[in-house]
mmCIF file of C-alpha atoms and ligand atoms in Angstrom:
data_model
loop_
_atom_site.group_PDB
_atom_site.id
_atom_site.type_symbol
_atom_site.label_atom_id
_atom_site.label_comp_id
_atom_site.label_asym_id
_atom_site.label_seq_id
_atom_site.Cartn_x
_atom_site.Cartn_y
_atom_site.Cartn_z
ATOM 1 C CA SER A 277 4.872 -29.975 27.830
ATOM 2 C CA GLU A 278 7.729 -27.518 26.189
ATOM 3 C CA LYS A 279 7.728 -30.143 23.537
ATOM 4 C CA THR A 280 3.709 -29.636 23.061
ATOM 5 C CA ASP A 281 4.411 -25.495 22.349
ATOM 6 C CA LYS A 282 7.409 -25.958 20.883
ATOM 7 C CA MET A 283 5.509 -28.108 18.002
ATOM 8 C CA ASP A 284 2.478 -25.170 18.617
ATOM 9 C CA ALA A 285 4.127 -22.538 17.383
ATOM 10 C CA SER A 286 6.448 -23.399 14.756
ATOM 11 C CA SER A 287 2.869 -25.298 13.171
ATOM 12 C CA GLU A 288 1.420 -21.745 13.632
ATOM 13 C CA LEU A 289 4.240 -19.737 12.145
ATOM 14 C CA LYS A 290 3.882 -22.067 9.127
ATOM 15 C CA GLN A 291 0.209 -21.929 8.933
ATOM 16 C CA CYS A 292 1.112 -17.512 9.105
ATOM 17 C CA TYR A 293 3.517 -17.496 6.642
ATOM 18 C CA ASP A 294 0.796 -20.128 4.221
ATOM 19 C CA PHE A 295 -1.940 -17.225 3.905
ATOM 20 C CA LEU A 296 0.850 -14.299 4.077
ATOM 21 C CA THR A 297 1.646 -16.693 0.265
ATOM 22 C CA GLU A 298 -1.449 -16.799 -0.441
ATOM 23 C CA THR A 299 -2.791 -13.526 0.753
ATOM 24 C CA SER A 300 -0.078 -11.542 -1.032
ATOM 25 C CA ARG A 301 1.841 -11.819 -4.283
ATOM 26 C CA SER A 302 3.715 -8.610 -3.544
ATOM 27 C CA PHE A 303 4.685 -9.527 0.255
ATOM 28 C CA ALA A 304 5.263 -12.196 0.580
ATOM 29 C CA GLY A 305 8.963 -12.503 -0.815
ATOM 30 C CA VAL A 306 10.473 -9.170 0.589
ATOM 31 C CA ILE A 307 9.086 -10.359 3.868
ATOM 32 C CA GLN A 308 10.348 -14.006 3.885
ATOM 33 C CA GLU A 309 13.880 -12.670 2.577
ATOM 34 C CA LEU A 310 13.821 -9.692 6.517
ATOM 35 C CA ASN A 311 16.686 -10.336 8.751
ATOM 36 C CA PRO A 312 15.132 -12.472 11.737
ATOM 37 C CA GLU A 313 14.670 -9.290 14.328
ATOM 38 C CA LEU A 314 11.988 -8.698 11.878
ATOM 39 C CA ARG A 315 10.629 -11.163 9.720
ATOM 40 C CA ASP A 316 8.719 -13.033 11.462
ATOM 41 C CA VAL A 317 7.346 -8.892 13.031
ATOM 42 C CA ILE A 318 6.325 -8.650 9.747
ATOM 43 C CA CYS A 319 4.575 -10.780 8.357
ATOM 44 C CA ILE A 320 2.317 -10.590 11.987
ATOM 45 C CA PHE A 321 2.302 -7.116 11.275
ATOM 46 C CA TYR A 322 1.062 -7.716 7.323
ATOM 47 C CA LEU A 323 -1.543 -9.933 8.510
ATOM 48 C CA VAL A 324 -3.357 -8.217 10.972
ATOM 49 C CA LEU A 325 -3.934 -5.285 8.220
ATOM 50 C CA ARG A 326 -4.837 -7.380 5.647
ATOM 51 C CA GLY A 327 -7.473 -9.636 8.480
ATOM 52 C CA LEU A 328 -8.667 -5.100 8.505
ATOM 53 C CA ASP A 329 -8.885 -4.034 4.676
ATOM 54 C CA THR A 330 -10.434 -8.028 3.989
ATOM 55 C CA VAL A 331 -12.818 -6.165 6.351
ATOM 56 C CA GLU A 332 -12.946 -2.413 5.347
ATOM 57 C CA ASP A 333 -13.053 -4.079 1.970
ATOM 58 C CA ASP A 334 -16.192 -5.893 2.754
ATOM 59 C CA MET A 335 -19.759 -4.260 1.479
ATOM 60 C CA SER A 336 -21.391 -6.920 2.966
ATOM 61 C CA ILE A 337 -21.332 -6.214 6.693
ATOM 62 C CA PRO A 338 -23.775 -4.332 7.435
ATOM 63 C CA ILE A 339 -22.380 -0.741 7.553
ATOM 64 C CA VAL A 340 -22.911 -0.184 11.421
ATOM 65 C CA ARG A 341 -20.594 -3.300 12.225
ATOM 66 C CA LYS A 342 -18.839 -3.665 10.325
ATOM 67 C CA LYS A 343 -17.861 0.221 12.236
ATOM 68 C CA GLU A 344 -17.948 -1.296 15.199
ATOM 69 C CA VAL A 345 -15.298 -4.291 13.912
ATOM 70 C CA LEU A 346 -13.035 -1.367 12.218
ATOM 71 C CA THR A 347 -12.282 0.227 15.577
ATOM 72 C CA THR A 348 -11.968 -2.989 18.461
ATOM 73 C CA PHE A 349 -10.014 -4.331 15.913
ATOM 74 C CA HIS A 350 -6.619 -3.574 17.938
ATOM 75 C CA LYS A 351 -8.053 -4.366 20.440
ATOM 76 C CA SER A 352 -9.479 -7.877 18.758
ATOM 77 C CA ILE A 353 -5.353 -9.383 18.100
ATOM 78 C CA TYR A 354 -5.039 -9.248 22.099
ATOM 79 C CA GLU A 355 -8.124 -11.683 22.477
ATOM 80 C CA ARG A 356 -7.017 -15.139 22.320
ATOM 81 C CA GLY A 357 -8.777 -17.005 20.713
ATOM 82 C CA TRP A 358 -11.134 -14.785 18.668
ATOM 83 C CA THR A 359 -12.097 -15.299 14.481
ATOM 84 C CA PHE A 360 -14.383 -13.102 12.687
ATOM 85 C CA THR A 361 -17.028 -15.168 10.710
ATOM 86 C CA GLU A 362 -19.153 -12.657 9.205
ATOM 87 C CA SER A 363 -17.358 -11.801 5.870
ATOM 88 C CA GLY A 364 -19.520 -12.430 3.061
ATOM 89 C CA PRO A 365 -19.778 -14.650 0.835
ATOM 90 C CA ASP A 366 -17.051 -13.779 -3.021
ATOM 91 C CA GLU A 367 -14.223 -12.144 -0.200
ATOM 92 C CA LYS A 368 -10.494 -13.440 -1.183
ATOM 93 C CA ASP A 369 -9.337 -13.281 1.718
ATOM 94 C CA ALA A 370 -12.601 -14.474 4.347
ATOM 95 C CA SER A 371 -10.754 -17.848 5.702
ATOM 96 C CA LEU A 372 -7.493 -15.491 6.920
ATOM 97 C CA LEU A 373 -10.230 -14.507 9.285
ATOM 98 C CA VAL A 374 -11.832 -17.030 9.946
ATOM 99 C CA GLN A 375 -8.763 -18.601 11.302
ATOM 100 C CA PHE A 376 -7.547 -15.634 13.037
ATOM 101 C CA ASP A 377 -7.192 -17.482 16.120
ATOM 102 C CA VAL A 378 -3.466 -18.081 14.262
ATOM 103 C CA VAL A 379 -2.183 -15.084 14.142
ATOM 104 C CA ILE A 380 -3.181 -13.668 17.201
ATOM 105 C CA HIS A 381 -1.787 -17.112 19.224
ATOM 106 C CA GLU A 382 1.774 -15.274 16.917
ATOM 107 C CA PHE A 383 0.727 -11.730 17.047
ATOM 108 C CA LEU A 384 0.929 -12.175 21.127
ATOM 109 C CA ASN A 385 4.632 -14.098 21.408
ATOM 110 C CA LEU A 386 5.624 -11.224 19.988
ATOM 111 C CA LYS A 387 8.306 -8.865 22.510
ATOM 112 C CA GLU A 388 6.159 -6.112 23.704
ATOM 113 C CA LYS A 389 7.088 -2.843 21.735
ATOM 114 C CA TYR A 390 6.675 -4.557 18.520
ATOM 115 C CA GLN A 391 3.307 -5.696 19.202
ATOM 116 C CA LYS A 392 2.600 -1.541 20.432
ATOM 117 C CA ILE A 393 3.763 -0.116 17.209
ATOM 118 C CA ILE A 394 1.558 -2.838 15.174
ATOM 119 C CA ALA A 395 -2.034 -2.644 18.414
ATOM 120 C CA ASP A 396 -0.953 1.866 17.391
ATOM 121 C CA ILE A 397 -0.981 1.284 14.538
ATOM 122 C CA THR A 398 -3.537 -0.934 13.148
ATOM 123 C CA LYS A 399 -6.782 1.195 15.995
ATOM 124 C CA LYS A 400 -5.487 4.259 14.174
ATOM 125 C CA MET A 401 -5.747 2.732 10.854
ATOM 126 C CA GLY A 402 -9.690 1.423 11.587
ATOM 127 C CA GLU A 403 -10.900 4.062 12.932
ATOM 128 C CA GLY A 404 -9.839 6.482 9.816
ATOM 129 C CA MET A 405 -11.481 3.348 7.260
ATOM 130 C CA ALA A 406 -14.001 3.404 9.870
ATOM 131 C CA THR A 407 -14.419 7.737 9.428
ATOM 132 C CA PHE A 408 -14.669 6.730 5.538
ATOM 133 C CA THR A 409 -17.436 3.953 5.202
ATOM 134 C CA THR A 410 -19.796 7.447 5.786
ATOM 135 C CA LYS A 411 -18.252 9.553 3.874
ATOM 136 C CA ASP A 412 -16.874 9.824 0.235
ATOM 137 C CA VAL A 413 -13.219 10.962 -1.296
ATOM 138 C CA GLU A 414 -14.235 14.490 -2.729
ATOM 139 C CA THR A 415 -11.076 16.837 -2.369
ATOM 140 C CA THR A 416 -7.380 15.983 -3.209
ATOM 141 C CA LYS A 417 -6.679 16.378 0.876
ATOM 142 C CA ASP A 418 -9.751 13.983 1.925
ATOM 143 C CA TYR A 419 -7.883 11.462 -0.336
ATOM 144 C CA ASP A 420 -4.349 12.038 0.420
ATOM 145 C CA LEU A 421 -5.622 11.655 4.028
ATOM 146 C CA TYR A 422 -7.308 8.187 2.916
ATOM 147 C CA CYS A 423 -4.730 6.950 1.242
ATOM 148 C CA HIS A 424 -2.324 8.351 4.514
ATOM 149 C CA TYR A 425 -4.858 6.319 6.738
ATOM 150 C CA VAL A 426 -4.351 2.922 4.281
ATOM 151 C CA ALA A 427 -1.321 2.878 3.348
ATOM 152 C CA GLY A 428 0.950 5.946 5.344
ATOM 153 C CA LEU A 429 0.152 4.988 8.387
ATOM 154 C CA VAL A 430 1.789 1.631 7.268
ATOM 155 C CA GLY A 431 4.837 3.752 6.638
ATOM 156 C CA TYR A 432 4.577 5.319 10.631
ATOM 157 C CA GLY A 433 5.075 1.616 11.633
ATOM 158 C CA LEU A 434 7.434 -0.028 9.385
ATOM 159 C CA SER A 435 9.210 2.652 10.281
ATOM 160 C CA ASP A 436 8.984 2.905 13.397
ATOM 161 C CA LEU A 437 9.759 -1.078 13.708
ATOM 162 C CA PHE A 438 13.155 -0.759 11.654
ATOM 163 C CA ALA A 439 14.109 1.946 14.976
ATOM 164 C CA ALA A 440 12.853 -0.552 17.943
ATOM 165 C CA SER A 441 14.788 -3.277 16.169
ATOM 166 C CA GLU A 442 17.832 -1.374 16.358
ATOM 167 C CA LEU A 443 18.846 -2.473 12.359
ATOM 168 C CA GLU A 444 18.207 1.646 12.021
ATOM 169 C CA ASP A 445 18.653 4.433 13.291
ATOM 170 C CA ALA A 446 16.794 6.395 16.560
ATOM 171 C CA SER A 447 16.150 8.485 13.258
ATOM 172 C CA PHE A 448 13.409 6.194 12.096
ATOM 173 C CA TYR A 449 11.120 7.131 14.674
ATOM 174 C CA ASP A 450 10.707 10.798 13.529
ATOM 175 C CA ILE A 451 10.644 11.157 9.596
ATOM 176 C CA LYS A 452 6.877 10.714 9.163
ATOM 177 C CA ARG A 453 6.393 12.614 5.906
ATOM 178 C CA GLN A 454 8.877 10.507 4.164
ATOM 179 C CA SER A 455 7.922 7.414 5.512
ATOM 180 C CA ASN A 456 4.183 8.528 5.192
ATOM 181 C CA SER A 457 4.846 9.571 1.015
ATOM 182 C CA MET A 458 6.460 5.729 0.590
ATOM 183 C CA GLY A 459 2.727 4.504 1.520
ATOM 184 C CA LEU A 460 0.979 7.114 -0.537
ATOM 185 C CA PHE A 461 3.575 6.726 -3.836
ATOM 186 C CA LEU A 462 2.314 2.441 -3.597
ATOM 187 C CA GLN A 463 -1.524 3.215 -2.607
ATOM 188 C CA LYS A 464 -1.366 5.994 -5.167
ATOM 189 C CA THR A 465 -0.272 4.094 -7.898
ATOM 190 C CA ASN A 466 -2.611 1.076 -7.464
ATOM 191 C CA ILE A 467 -5.566 2.933 -6.934
ATOM 192 C CA ILE A 468 -4.730 4.574 -10.385
ATOM 193 C CA ARG A 469 -3.695 1.621 -11.697
ATOM 194 C CA ASP A 470 -7.053 0.137 -10.821
ATOM 195 C CA ILE A 471 -9.963 2.108 -12.026
ATOM 196 C CA ASN A 472 -10.776 0.002 -14.810
ATOM 197 C CA GLU A 473 -11.990 -2.717 -12.356
ATOM 198 C CA ASP A 474 -12.809 -0.675 -9.084
ATOM 199 C CA ILE A 475 -14.851 1.174 -10.989
ATOM 200 C CA LEU A 476 -16.271 -1.586 -12.423
ATOM 201 C CA ASP A 477 -16.616 -3.145 -8.300
ATOM 202 C CA GLY A 478 -18.049 -0.367 -7.382
ATOM 203 C CA ARG A 479 -15.678 1.206 -5.216
ATOM 204 C CA TYR A 480 -14.609 4.467 -5.693
ATOM 205 C CA PHE A 481 -11.650 6.763 -5.053
ATOM 206 C CA TRP A 482 -10.046 8.842 -7.550
ATOM 207 C CA PRO A 483 -11.186 12.769 -5.184
ATOM 208 C CA LYS A 484 -13.969 13.882 -7.049
ATOM 209 C CA GLN A 485 -11.635 17.843 -6.850
ATOM 210 C CA ILE A 486 -9.816 16.251 -9.912
ATOM 211 C CA TRP A 487 -12.786 14.615 -12.728
ATOM 212 C CA SER A 488 -15.928 17.562 -11.504
ATOM 213 C CA GLU A 489 -14.701 19.319 -14.364
ATOM 214 C CA TYR A 490 -14.973 16.700 -16.466
ATOM 215 C CA PHE A 491 -17.021 14.384 -15.717
ATOM 216 C CA ASP A 492 -20.884 14.804 -13.934
ATOM 217 C CA ASN A 493 -20.717 10.700 -12.697
ATOM 218 C CA ILE A 494 -16.832 8.978 -12.477
ATOM 219 C CA ASP A 495 -18.138 5.634 -13.837
ATOM 220 C CA ASP A 496 -18.446 7.877 -16.796
ATOM 221 C CA ILE A 497 -14.676 7.615 -17.402
ATOM 222 C CA ILE A 498 -13.917 4.367 -18.010
ATOM 223 C CA LYS A 499 -16.241 4.696 -21.472
ATOM 224 C CA GLU A 500 -14.700 4.481 -24.652
ATOM 225 C CA GLU A 501 -16.725 8.155 -26.256
ATOM 226 C CA ASN A 502 -15.255 10.054 -23.321
ATOM 227 C CA ARG A 503 -11.394 9.331 -23.758
ATOM 228 C CA GLU A 504 -9.758 11.869 -24.760
ATOM 229 C CA LYS A 505 -11.857 13.961 -21.290
ATOM 230 C CA GLY A 506 -10.788 10.413 -19.671
ATOM 231 C CA MET A 507 -6.866 11.075 -20.502
ATOM 232 C CA ILE A 508 -7.236 14.148 -19.444
ATOM 233 C CA VAL A 509 -8.267 12.980 -15.758
ATOM 234 C CA LEU A 510 -5.970 10.163 -15.785
ATOM 235 C CA ASN A 511 -2.462 11.967 -16.070
ATOM 236 C CA LYS A 512 -3.592 14.687 -13.528
ATOM 237 C CA MET A 513 -3.858 11.519 -11.456
ATOM 238 C CA TRP A 514 -0.259 10.984 -11.906
ATOM 239 C CA ALA A 515 0.726 14.613 -11.070
ATOM 240 C CA ASN A 516 -0.480 14.108 -7.935
ATOM 241 C CA ALA A 517 0.862 10.830 -7.745
ATOM 242 C CA LEU A 518 4.443 11.950 -9.444
ATOM 243 C CA THR A 519 5.514 14.307 -6.180
ATOM 244 C CA HIS A 520 5.975 11.483 -3.723
ATOM 245 C CA ILE A 521 9.385 11.047 -5.461
ATOM 246 C CA PRO A 522 12.101 13.075 -3.722
ATOM 247 C CA ASP A 523 10.063 11.689 -0.342
ATOM 248 C CA VAL A 524 10.869 7.926 -2.011
ATOM 249 C CA LEU A 525 14.165 8.454 -2.814
ATOM 250 C CA ASP A 526 15.075 10.663 -0.047
ATOM 251 C CA TYR A 527 13.634 7.329 2.417
ATOM 252 C CA LEU A 528 15.557 4.838 0.838
ATOM 253 C CA SER A 529 19.032 6.744 0.921
ATOM 254 C CA ARG A 530 18.580 6.237 4.281
ATOM 255 C CA ILE A 531 17.658 2.796 5.240
ATOM 256 C CA LYS A 532 21.140 0.496 5.959
ATOM 257 C CA ASN A 533 20.514 -2.817 6.355
ATOM 258 C CA PRO A 534 20.685 -4.482 3.336
ATOM 259 C CA THR A 535 17.743 -6.702 3.501
ATOM 260 C CA ILE A 536 15.355 -3.933 4.820
ATOM 261 C CA PHE A 537 16.115 -2.282 1.781
ATOM 262 C CA LYS A 538 15.306 -4.480 -0.210
ATOM 263 C CA PHE A 539 11.625 -4.753 1.436
ATOM 264 C CA CYS A 540 10.799 -1.206 1.221
ATOM 265 C CA ALA A 541 12.910 -0.928 -2.033
ATOM 266 C CA ILE A 542 11.568 -3.192 -4.654
ATOM 267 C CA PRO A 543 7.775 -2.522 -4.317
ATOM 268 C CA GLN A 544 8.988 1.927 -4.515
ATOM 269 C CA VAL A 545 10.133 0.350 -7.886
ATOM 270 C CA MET A 546 7.900 -1.570 -8.961
ATOM 271 C CA ALA A 547 5.354 1.254 -8.748
ATOM 272 C CA ILE A 548 7.962 3.899 -10.962
ATOM 273 C CA ALA A 549 7.580 1.397 -13.612
ATOM 274 C CA THR A 550 3.652 0.780 -13.177
ATOM 275 C CA MET A 551 3.266 4.356 -13.531
ATOM 276 C CA ALA A 552 5.754 4.586 -16.859
ATOM 277 C CA ILE A 553 3.974 2.040 -18.247
ATOM 278 C CA CYS A 554 0.379 3.826 -17.703
ATOM 279 C CA PHE A 555 0.579 7.034 -17.693
ATOM 280 C CA ASN A 556 -0.881 8.991 -20.712
ATOM 281 C CA ASN A 557 -2.142 5.361 -21.317
ATOM 282 C CA PRO A 558 -5.444 5.049 -23.080
ATOM 283 C CA ASP A 559 -5.547 1.048 -22.322
ATOM 284 C CA VAL A 560 -5.878 2.279 -18.353
ATOM 285 C CA LEU A 561 -9.185 3.567 -18.879
ATOM 286 C CA ALA A 562 -10.385 0.362 -21.245
ATOM 287 C CA LYS A 563 -8.294 -2.678 -18.378
ATOM 288 C CA ASN A 564 -5.842 -3.384 -16.342
ATOM 289 C CA VAL A 565 -2.422 -3.338 -17.455
ATOM 290 C CA LYS A 566 0.032 -5.036 -15.535
ATOM 291 C CA ILE A 567 4.064 -4.927 -16.200
ATOM 292 C CA ARG A 568 5.585 -8.172 -17.526
ATOM 293 C CA LYS A 569 6.719 -10.751 -15.769
ATOM 294 C CA GLY A 570 10.391 -9.768 -17.254
ATOM 295 C CA GLU A 571 10.364 -6.692 -16.277
ATOM 296 C CA ALA A 572 9.445 -7.619 -12.331
ATOM 297 C CA ILE A 573 12.106 -10.041 -12.515
ATOM 298 C CA LYS A 574 14.578 -7.995 -13.895
ATOM 299 C CA LEU A 575 14.212 -5.461 -10.965
ATOM 300 C CA ILE A 576 14.079 -6.982 -8.482
ATOM 301 C CA LEU A 577 17.546 -8.308 -8.992
ATOM 302 C CA ASN A 578 18.587 -4.951 -9.696
ATOM 303 C CA THR A 579 17.702 -3.526 -6.833
ATOM 304 C CA THR A 580 20.163 -4.338 -4.697
ATOM 305 C CA ASP A 581 21.383 -1.025 -2.701
ATOM 306 C CA ASN A 582 21.080 3.081 -3.455
ATOM 307 C CA ALA A 583 22.832 3.747 -6.449
ATOM 308 C CA ASN A 584 21.141 1.111 -8.303
ATOM 309 C CA VAL A 585 17.564 2.250 -7.939
ATOM 310 C CA CYS A 586 18.275 5.701 -8.743
ATOM 311 C CA ARG A 587 19.693 4.518 -12.056
ATOM 312 C CA THR A 588 15.964 3.277 -12.368
ATOM 313 C CA PHE A 589 14.335 5.732 -11.294
ATOM 314 C CA LEU A 590 16.068 7.626 -13.031
ATOM 315 C CA LYS A 591 15.505 5.678 -15.996
ATOM 316 C CA TYR A 592 11.470 5.499 -15.111
ATOM 317 C CA VAL A 593 10.927 9.281 -15.382
ATOM 318 C CA GLY A 594 12.839 10.395 -18.562
ATOM 319 C CA GLN A 595 10.098 7.749 -20.256
ATOM 320 C CA ILE A 596 7.577 9.289 -18.400
ATOM 321 C CA LYS A 597 8.717 12.453 -19.504
ATOM 322 C CA GLY A 598 9.047 11.387 -22.927
ATOM 323 C CA LYS A 599 5.445 10.590 -23.140
ATOM 324 C CA ASN A 600 4.183 13.896 -21.975
ATOM 325 C CA ASP A 601 2.053 15.256 -23.824
ATOM 326 C CA PRO A 602 2.101 19.249 -24.181
ATOM 327 C CA SER A 603 -1.080 19.180 -25.334
ATOM 328 C CA ASP A 604 -2.315 18.188 -22.102
ATOM 329 C CA PRO A 605 -3.149 21.113 -19.363
ATOM 330 C CA ASN A 606 -0.657 19.593 -16.741
ATOM 331 C CA TYR A 607 2.071 18.555 -18.950
ATOM 332 C CA GLU A 608 3.493 21.759 -17.495
ATOM 333 C CA SER A 609 2.806 20.768 -13.900
ATOM 334 C CA ILE A 610 4.315 17.054 -14.514
ATOM 335 C CA ARG A 611 7.262 18.559 -16.006
ATOM 336 C CA GLU A 612 8.086 20.353 -12.817
ATOM 337 C CA SER A 613 7.603 17.285 -11.098
ATOM 338 C CA LEU A 614 9.321 15.195 -12.954
ATOM 339 C CA GLU A 615 11.905 17.349 -13.072
ATOM 340 C CA LYS A 616 12.316 17.597 -9.064
ATOM 341 C CA ALA A 617 12.203 14.031 -9.335
ATOM 342 C CA GLU A 618 15.629 13.965 -11.311
ATOM 343 C CA ASN A 619 17.319 16.892 -9.459
ATOM 344 C CA THR A 620 17.257 14.607 -5.958
ATOM 345 C CA ILE A 621 18.705 11.756 -7.828
HETATM 346 C C1 LIG B 895 3.104 -4.430 7.188
HETATM 347 C C2 LIG B 895 4.428 -5.019 5.275
HETATM 348 C C3 LIG B 895 8.003 0.656 3.334
HETATM 349 C C4 LIG B 895 9.015 2.675 5.218
HETATM 350 C C5 LIG B 895 -3.205 -4.783 3.606
HETATM 351 C C6 LIG B 895 4.017 -1.276 2.621
HETATM 352 C C7 LIG B 895 -4.536 -2.796 1.596
HETATM 353 C C8 LIG B 895 -0.145 0.121 -1.495
HETATM 354 O O1 LIG B 895 -6.124 -4.486 -0.760
HETATM 355 O O2 LIG B 895 -2.262 -5.462 -1.193
HETATM 356 O O3 LIG B 895 -5.123 -6.145 -2.610
HETATM 357 O O4 LIG B 895 -5.542 -3.587 -3.023
HETATM 358 O O5 LIG B 895 -2.534 -4.026 -3.823
HETATM 359 C C9 LIG B 895 2.066 -3.975 4.758
HETATM 360 C C10 LIG B 895 6.106 2.176 3.455
HETATM 361 C C11 LIG B 895 -2.305 -2.785 4.571
HETATM 362 C C12 LIG B 895 1.877 0.795 1.930
HETATM 363 C C13 LIG B 895 -2.246 -1.053 1.987
HETATM 364 C C14 LIG B 895 0.594 -3.639 4.417
HETATM 365 C C15 LIG B 895 5.106 1.673 2.837
HETATM 366 C C16 LIG B 895 -3.873 -2.307 4.525
HETATM 367 C C17 LIG B 895 1.916 -0.909 1.518
HETATM 368 C C18 LIG B 895 -0.595 -4.419 3.785
HETATM 369 C C19 LIG B 895 4.653 1.109 3.553
HETATM 370 C C20 LIG B 895 -4.476 -0.880 3.228
HETATM 371 C C21 LIG B 895 -0.865 -3.690 -0.743
HETATM 372 C C22 LIG B 895 0.041 0.262 1.392
HETATM 373 O O6 LIG B 895 -1.150 -2.864 -1.983
HETATM 374 O O7 LIG B 895 -4.042 -3.752 -1.796
HETATM 375 C C23 LIG B 895 2.955 -4.122 5.377
HETATM 376 C C24 LIG B 895 7.684 1.345 3.856
HETATM 377 C C25 LIG B 895 -1.139 -3.953 3.950
HETATM 378 C C26 LIG B 895 3.471 0.344 2.358
HETATM 379 C C27 LIG B 895 -3.803 -1.746 2.181
HETATM 380 C C28 LIG B 895 -2.268 -1.354 0.816
HETATM 381 C C29 LIG B 895 -1.173 -2.014 1.098
HETATM 382 C C30 LIG B 895 -0.649 -0.793 0.179
HETATM 383 P P1 LIG B 895 -5.028 -4.649 -2.146
HETATM 384 P P2 LIG B 895 -2.469 -4.644 -2.342
HETATM 385 MN MN1 LIG B 896 1.435 -22.287 21.062
HETATM 386 MN MN1 LIG B 897 -3.832 -6.617 -4.371
HETATM 387 MN MN1 LIG B 898 -7.751 -4.230 -0.416
HETATM 388 MN MN1 LIG B 899 -9.582 -1.465 1.602
HETATM 389 MN MN1 LIG B 900 -6.090 -1.973 -6.283
#
């Protein structure tokens, strides 16, 4: 009956929001505050990609099988009842995949224009992830390509969704470079900050081209006796990530809808704050360094409009400038990027 259907729909949607809170500390809040036209769409987009990433991260799935699941995931989301039960025992979001039929149910309730955008990005991301299951991140070009697959494409998809909803201008379909940079800035900050735990887990994202002059084996970068060399490499990684700031600020300045603005800006502001405490900070090589809870709360409350975001970026860019060390070989390139960033504000 119609009544049963409606009760089903609301309970499945509720389960999706429960999955969202369980799987994301950083996105759950900003997604829930989105305009109703996009709230469920982006919640489901997040869960689809979280499912895909859980497959990518699972080192217990045989490579051939993993490639197959990743490249067909965009078709699986159209199969009512589809679930994935082959995750290894320590995969933290395995239960999402075991109950993936719930996400698929709600995916199929979305308007077709939104389903198409989500499926298109899922296809491209799955194919990209599949190529990197048998390929290392060697050059900075590989690094940008990997980050494009797992984060830049999210930027493309979100921009397409904003334009398709008509909450933002149709020009959001076209600002690809800036959309990509929005994802890369988040992804690179995460990859740099998490170096210690990623190395201990055997996960490698830092491009060989950046560390090979100083290390034969990247595992050695977290050893205490290698701190000095390690810091040069760490700052080289920050120098690379800093180059995306002008695109990020340009992208944010184009947003009109206040709920989309907060959704996009809060993660970027968290990233620049993370960068400011992790820049030239030897603790990053020894442990996971995070911004304090109180600082994060202040940032969320302050991220209301473009003028405030510019102020926040200016503050953290200034802090990074103050920590830039003239004896570091990256000093000049960092100074240049920081100046470019300041000049766009
Ligand atoms: C659809 C909101 C706003 C134009 C799951 C948001 C993992 C950094 O796995 O959870 O714990 O290390 O810390 C997000 C652009 C993507 C890029 C990418 C989808 C911004 C699957 C976020 C999120 C584009 C691959 C999460 C890229 O970090 O990761 C939606 C505009 C997922 C965004 C992954 C990383 C995201 C990430 P983990 P985290
Ligand atoms: Mn139903
Ligand atoms: Mn995470
Ligand atoms: Mn992951
Ligand atoms: Mn991953
Ligand atoms: Mn990480």
